[in-house]
Amino acid sequence: MKAVVMAGGEGTRLRPMTSSMPKPLLPVANRPIMEHVLRLLKRHGLSETVVTVQFLASLVKNYFGDGEELGMELTYAHEEKPLGTAGSVKNAEDALKDDAFLVISGDALTDFDLTDLIRFHKEKGALVTVCLTRVPNPLEFGITIVDEAGKVERFLEKPTWGQVFSDTVNTGIYVMEPEVFDYVDPDVSVDWSGDVFPQLMKEGRPIYGYIAEGYWEDVGTHESYVKAQADVLEGRVEVDTDGFEISPGVWIAEGAEVHPDAVLRGPLYIGDYAKVEAGAEIREHTVVGSNVVVKSGAFLHRAVVHDNVYIGPHSNLRGCVIGKNTDIMRAARIEDGAVIGDECLVGEESIVQGNVRVYPFKTVEAGAFVNTSVIWESRGTAHLFGARGVSGILNVEITPELAVRLAGAYATTLKKGATVTTARDHSRGARALKRAVISALQASAIDVRDLENVPLPVARQQTARGSAGGIMLRTTPGVPDSVDIMFFDERGADLSQAGQRKLDRVYARQEYRRAFPGEIGDLQFPSSVFDSYTGSLLRRVDTTGIADSGLKVVVDASNGSAGLVLPSLLGRLGVDALTINPGLDESRPTETAESRRSGLVRLGEIVASARAAFGVRFDPVGERISLVDERGRIIEDDRALLVLLDLVAAERRSGKVALPVTTTRIAEQVAAYHGTQVEWTTTSPDDLTRVGRAETTIFGGDGKGGLIVPEFSSVFDGAAAFVRLIGLVARTQLTLSQIDARIPRAHVLKRDLATPWAVKGLVMRRVVEAAGDRAVDTTDGVRVVEADGRWALVLPDPAEAVTHLWAEGPDDASAQALLDEWSSVVEGAGHQGG
């Protein structure tokens, strides 16, 4: 006997899950509903099956093919227009006209005994046997009344409570003889229970009802979809489940990686090659699809998560459905009954309320509170570029495909035949992505000079030697699973705002230039990169007095690429240096705040015991440095900036110092004392670089370990700052603690407040209004200066839904009071706007 599987429905009540996927392909316990149906047919010997398709038909055909993988023979009958339940079977008449056949829905989950149903049909000599089942609430279904012999007496489609005279409903599973086709007109919409069966009964033809025992769930609503998953996990329905039951009710499929410190409370299912980190908690009735990543601290309860989803740390998912290829970012919360469609982005700390529908390809902003469905807005982040180039989680936000498109867009902004310098840090992720970047550049008629693994300042300096630009890939500082793709201009500086916008435009339009076969770019690997860098550095930075000073320093390369340049640098400096942690550690391409702190504490212990003049610790890409004084005490980065400023200004006695507006105003006192002046810049590194290029600039820094030595380069450079510092200390004969002691203490406090994008403009307007007649500086954001010199700065973040606040006063208490005052202004405007 053959079977017919009805797989043409749109499943409109299940949107947005069915917006981009036909209902029969919706996964239940990580397998499409229709696959469960086909496996049931096969178990009962019905391996020859015709599938009727209409809505998104190609997706169904592509998934199941000819059925070979399931050990079945599948053919397809395509409806050009909806033909109703009977019309669509009539459409497959040619394949069914020789023998009795079984009709079953491709989107109902069941384990009925089909063999017994067919036996009953044959015993009764029926023309049609309707498979019936008892349900507690029959309103959604067609009611069927049968007599004692099983003959159907009456049908009633979707009754009201006043018409409910039975709990026996039609499951849409039928066994039929081919003569039934005589009662169905071709190419028009015809239904079995509404049109054909009443006609058969009028003519007295034998229609029987078989009341089936077992499980049946018509997956027509979100509630029934989530219930079907729970029923599979609870064992209420007999279906095949991939994987191993590692403890009662806890199913884990092949290749899944679950950390022993993850909390699992079954029944639950974790799909193949999923990864669940330590500290994640997965509770009962949760289904996690294939290749899903569940980060530490995430909580899932009765959640259905489709394939290739990223669930960020500390996110909270309850009773919701998450479509495939969607990213749920840190601390997002999705409430009971919410449905997120395919390929969406739910931003950090956002809340999606219960029963909200977010349609495919949408973005929910960070910090947003969503209480109505998101249907029309399109996906697309406001800015490609953040503070450190294009940043994101490796293989979630930053994929090889994105790297190729970005590099193609960047190449398109340059002339054919131009040269681009590429470089990376020592992480495997950066290495893999850089290969994708190089291929895209060459395919866009760009020659590539690949430096491989070098410190960031070396990549910038080499880019400035005749390249049209550069691309550096590195692990995001402090975030081991994220990557930054940094773009440089011809001077090795970060791409300007205008350059970023140009790249953004080409990327958004996807108008990439491709090379003709004869124009494919060349790839070279320059040699002696480190020697040329150190030679140039030592020629340009004043090193007088170092060789005779007898200074001893301790240098911590922190297992990063800075260690690659130190041997040739220290050897030629002629200084007594002890280097620690020089080897590269691929498994630690960046460091957390904690590991950096403990590294500095260790460095301090070594400096004190070795009686060194000071200790310096490089970040893993050699861009920034942190200092420890001769007593082994850590000099915080904002203090280190003032110490170096004092040393440089005391030696130069004139010129300008480039500092971002967030720096303590004590810097002005230090600079003025030595006859120099501060030029305030925005917080963007490319603005500091711009001022650093000016002839009169003698020094620059950002207070976070990034220091500019203008005589060598206009960008942050750890090695240049280190060489400059040794020279200054050797010549002044002062210790770092003596210099630190003569600079007044600063009291600058910082706070970040979540601010939806839509109200950022309103927030800044309110800040200006609240400033009244106080002095206002708008170099970057709005800085409000009180009459007594205290100040507060309100600055909207360019890439995230956040507003940053700084405040400085004569002591912490007054700075705190100022911060609280302006925080309430920002929050008040934010609530009003939201």
Short mmCIF file of N, CA, C and O in Angstrom, two decimals, residues 673-711:
data_model
loop_
_atom_site.label_atom_id
_atom_site.label_comp_id
_atom_site.label_asym_id
_atom_site.label_seq_id
_atom_site.Cartn_x
_atom_site.Cartn_y
_atom_site.Cartn_z
N TYR A 673 52.73 73.52 34.26
CA TYR A 673 53.88 73.69 35.18
C TYR A 673 55.20 73.66 34.40
O TYR A 673 56.15 74.34 34.73
N HIS A 674 55.23 72.85 33.35
CA HIS A 674 56.47 72.70 32.55
C HIS A 674 56.43 73.50 31.25
O HIS A 674 57.24 73.26 30.35
N GLY A 675 55.43 74.41 31.12
CA GLY A 675 55.41 75.27 29.94
C GLY A 675 54.85 74.61 28.69
O GLY A 675 55.10 75.08 27.58
N THR A 676 54.11 73.52 28.85
CA THR A 676 53.46 72.89 27.67
C THR A 676 51.95 73.05 27.82
O THR A 676 51.45 73.45 28.87
N GLN A 677 51.21 72.75 26.76
CA GLN A 677 49.76 72.88 26.86
C GLN A 677 49.07 71.63 26.33
O GLN A 677 49.62 70.90 25.51
N VAL A 678 47.84 71.40 26.83
CA VAL A 678 47.07 70.22 26.43
C VAL A 678 46.16 70.57 25.26
O VAL A 678 45.50 71.61 25.28
N GLU A 679 46.14 69.72 24.24
CA GLU A 679 45.11 69.83 23.21
C GLU A 679 44.13 68.68 23.43
O GLU A 679 44.49 67.52 23.31
N TRP A 680 42.88 69.03 23.78
CA TRP A 680 41.87 68.01 24.08
C TRP A 680 41.32 67.44 22.78
O TRP A 680 41.03 68.18 21.85
N THR A 681 41.18 66.12 22.75
CA THR A 681 40.66 65.46 21.55
C THR A 681 39.41 64.66 21.92
O THR A 681 39.08 64.52 23.10
N THR A 682 38.75 64.11 20.92
CA THR A 682 37.64 63.20 21.20
C THR A 682 38.20 61.88 21.72
O THR A 682 39.42 61.67 21.73
N THR A 683 37.32 60.97 22.12
CA THR A 683 37.78 59.67 22.65
C THR A 683 38.17 58.70 21.54
O THR A 683 38.62 57.60 21.81
N SER A 684 37.98 59.11 20.29
CA SER A 684 38.30 58.21 19.18
C SER A 684 39.82 58.17 18.96
O SER A 684 40.46 59.22 18.87
N PRO A 685 40.41 56.96 18.87
CA PRO A 685 41.88 56.88 18.69
C PRO A 685 42.35 57.62 17.44
O PRO A 685 43.46 58.16 17.43
N ASP A 686 41.53 57.67 16.37
CA ASP A 686 42.02 58.33 15.16
C ASP A 686 42.11 59.84 15.34
O ASP A 686 42.88 60.51 14.66
N ASP A 687 41.37 60.40 16.33
CA ASP A 687 41.50 61.83 16.60
C ASP A 687 42.80 62.11 17.36
O ASP A 687 43.51 63.08 17.09
N LEU A 688 43.12 61.24 18.31
CA LEU A 688 44.42 61.34 19.01
C LEU A 688 45.56 61.24 18.00
O LEU A 688 46.54 62.00 18.06
N THR A 689 45.42 60.32 17.06
CA THR A 689 46.43 60.13 16.02
C THR A 689 46.58 61.40 15.17
O THR A 689 47.70 61.80 14.84
N ARG A 690 45.44 62.01 14.86
CA ARG A 690 45.47 63.24 14.04
C ARG A 690 46.30 64.33 14.73
O ARG A 690 47.17 64.96 14.12
N VAL A 691 46.06 64.54 16.03
CA VAL A 691 46.82 65.56 16.77
C VAL A 691 48.26 65.11 16.96
O VAL A 691 49.20 65.91 16.92
N GLY A 692 48.43 63.77 17.11
CA GLY A 692 49.79 63.24 17.27
C GLY A 692 50.68 63.51 16.07
O GLY A 692 51.91 63.53 16.18
N ARG A 693 50.06 63.70 14.90
CA ARG A 693 50.84 63.96 13.67
C ARG A 693 51.33 65.41 13.59
O ARG A 693 52.22 65.71 12.80
N ALA A 694 50.73 66.30 14.37
CA ALA A 694 51.11 67.72 14.29
C ALA A 694 52.56 67.90 14.74
O ALA A 694 53.03 67.22 15.66
N GLU A 695 53.25 68.85 14.10
CA GLU A 695 54.69 69.04 14.39
C GLU A 695 54.96 69.44 15.82
O GLU A 695 55.98 69.10 16.40
N THR A 696 54.02 70.19 16.42
CA THR A 696 54.27 70.70 17.77
C THR A 696 53.89 69.71 18.87
O THR A 696 54.11 69.97 20.04
N THR A 697 53.32 68.57 18.50
CA THR A 697 52.90 67.60 19.53
C THR A 697 54.11 66.83 20.05
O THR A 697 54.92 66.32 19.28
N ILE A 698 54.22 66.79 21.39
CA ILE A 698 55.37 66.11 22.00
C ILE A 698 54.99 64.79 22.66
O ILE A 698 55.86 63.99 23.01
N PHE A 699 53.68 64.56 22.84
CA PHE A 699 53.28 63.37 23.59
C PHE A 699 51.77 63.21 23.47
O PHE A 699 51.04 64.17 23.22
N GLY A 700 51.28 61.99 23.63
CA GLY A 700 49.84 61.74 23.65
C GLY A 700 49.54 60.44 24.37
O GLY A 700 50.42 59.58 24.50
N GLY A 701 48.31 60.30 24.85
CA GLY A 701 47.94 59.05 25.51
C GLY A 701 46.47 59.04 25.84
O GLY A 701 45.81 60.08 25.83
N ASP A 702 45.96 57.84 26.12
CA ASP A 702 44.51 57.74 26.38
C ASP A 702 44.17 57.35 27.81
O ASP A 702 43.01 57.18 28.15
N GLY A 703 45.20 57.21 28.66
CA GLY A 703 44.92 56.86 30.05
C GLY A 703 44.56 55.40 30.26
O GLY A 703 44.18 54.98 31.35
N LYS A 704 44.68 54.59 29.18
CA LYS A 704 44.40 53.15 29.30
C LYS A 704 45.61 52.35 28.84
O LYS A 704 45.47 51.25 28.32
N GLY A 705 46.79 52.93 28.96
CA GLY A 705 48.01 52.24 28.56
C GLY A 705 48.44 52.53 27.13
O GLY A 705 49.50 52.11 26.70
N GLY A 706 47.61 53.26 26.37
CA GLY A 706 47.96 53.63 25.00
C GLY A 706 48.73 54.94 25.00
O GLY A 706 48.22 55.97 25.48
N LEU A 707 49.96 54.92 24.50
CA LEU A 707 50.83 56.11 24.53
C LEU A 707 51.39 56.40 23.15
O LEU A 707 51.75 55.48 22.41
N ILE A 708 51.46 57.70 22.80
CA ILE A 708 51.97 58.11 21.48
C ILE A 708 53.31 58.80 21.67
O ILE A 708 53.45 59.71 22.51
N VAL A 709 54.31 58.37 20.91
CA VAL A 709 55.64 59.00 20.90
C VAL A 709 55.79 59.64 19.52
O VAL A 709 56.21 58.98 18.56
N PRO A 710 55.43 60.94 19.38
CA PRO A 710 55.28 61.55 18.05
C PRO A 710 56.55 61.55 17.20
O PRO A 710 56.47 61.50 15.97
N GLU A 711 57.74 61.58 17.85
CA GLU A 711 58.96 61.59 17.03
C GLU A 711 59.15 60.28 16.27
O GLU A 711 59.88 60.22 15.29
#
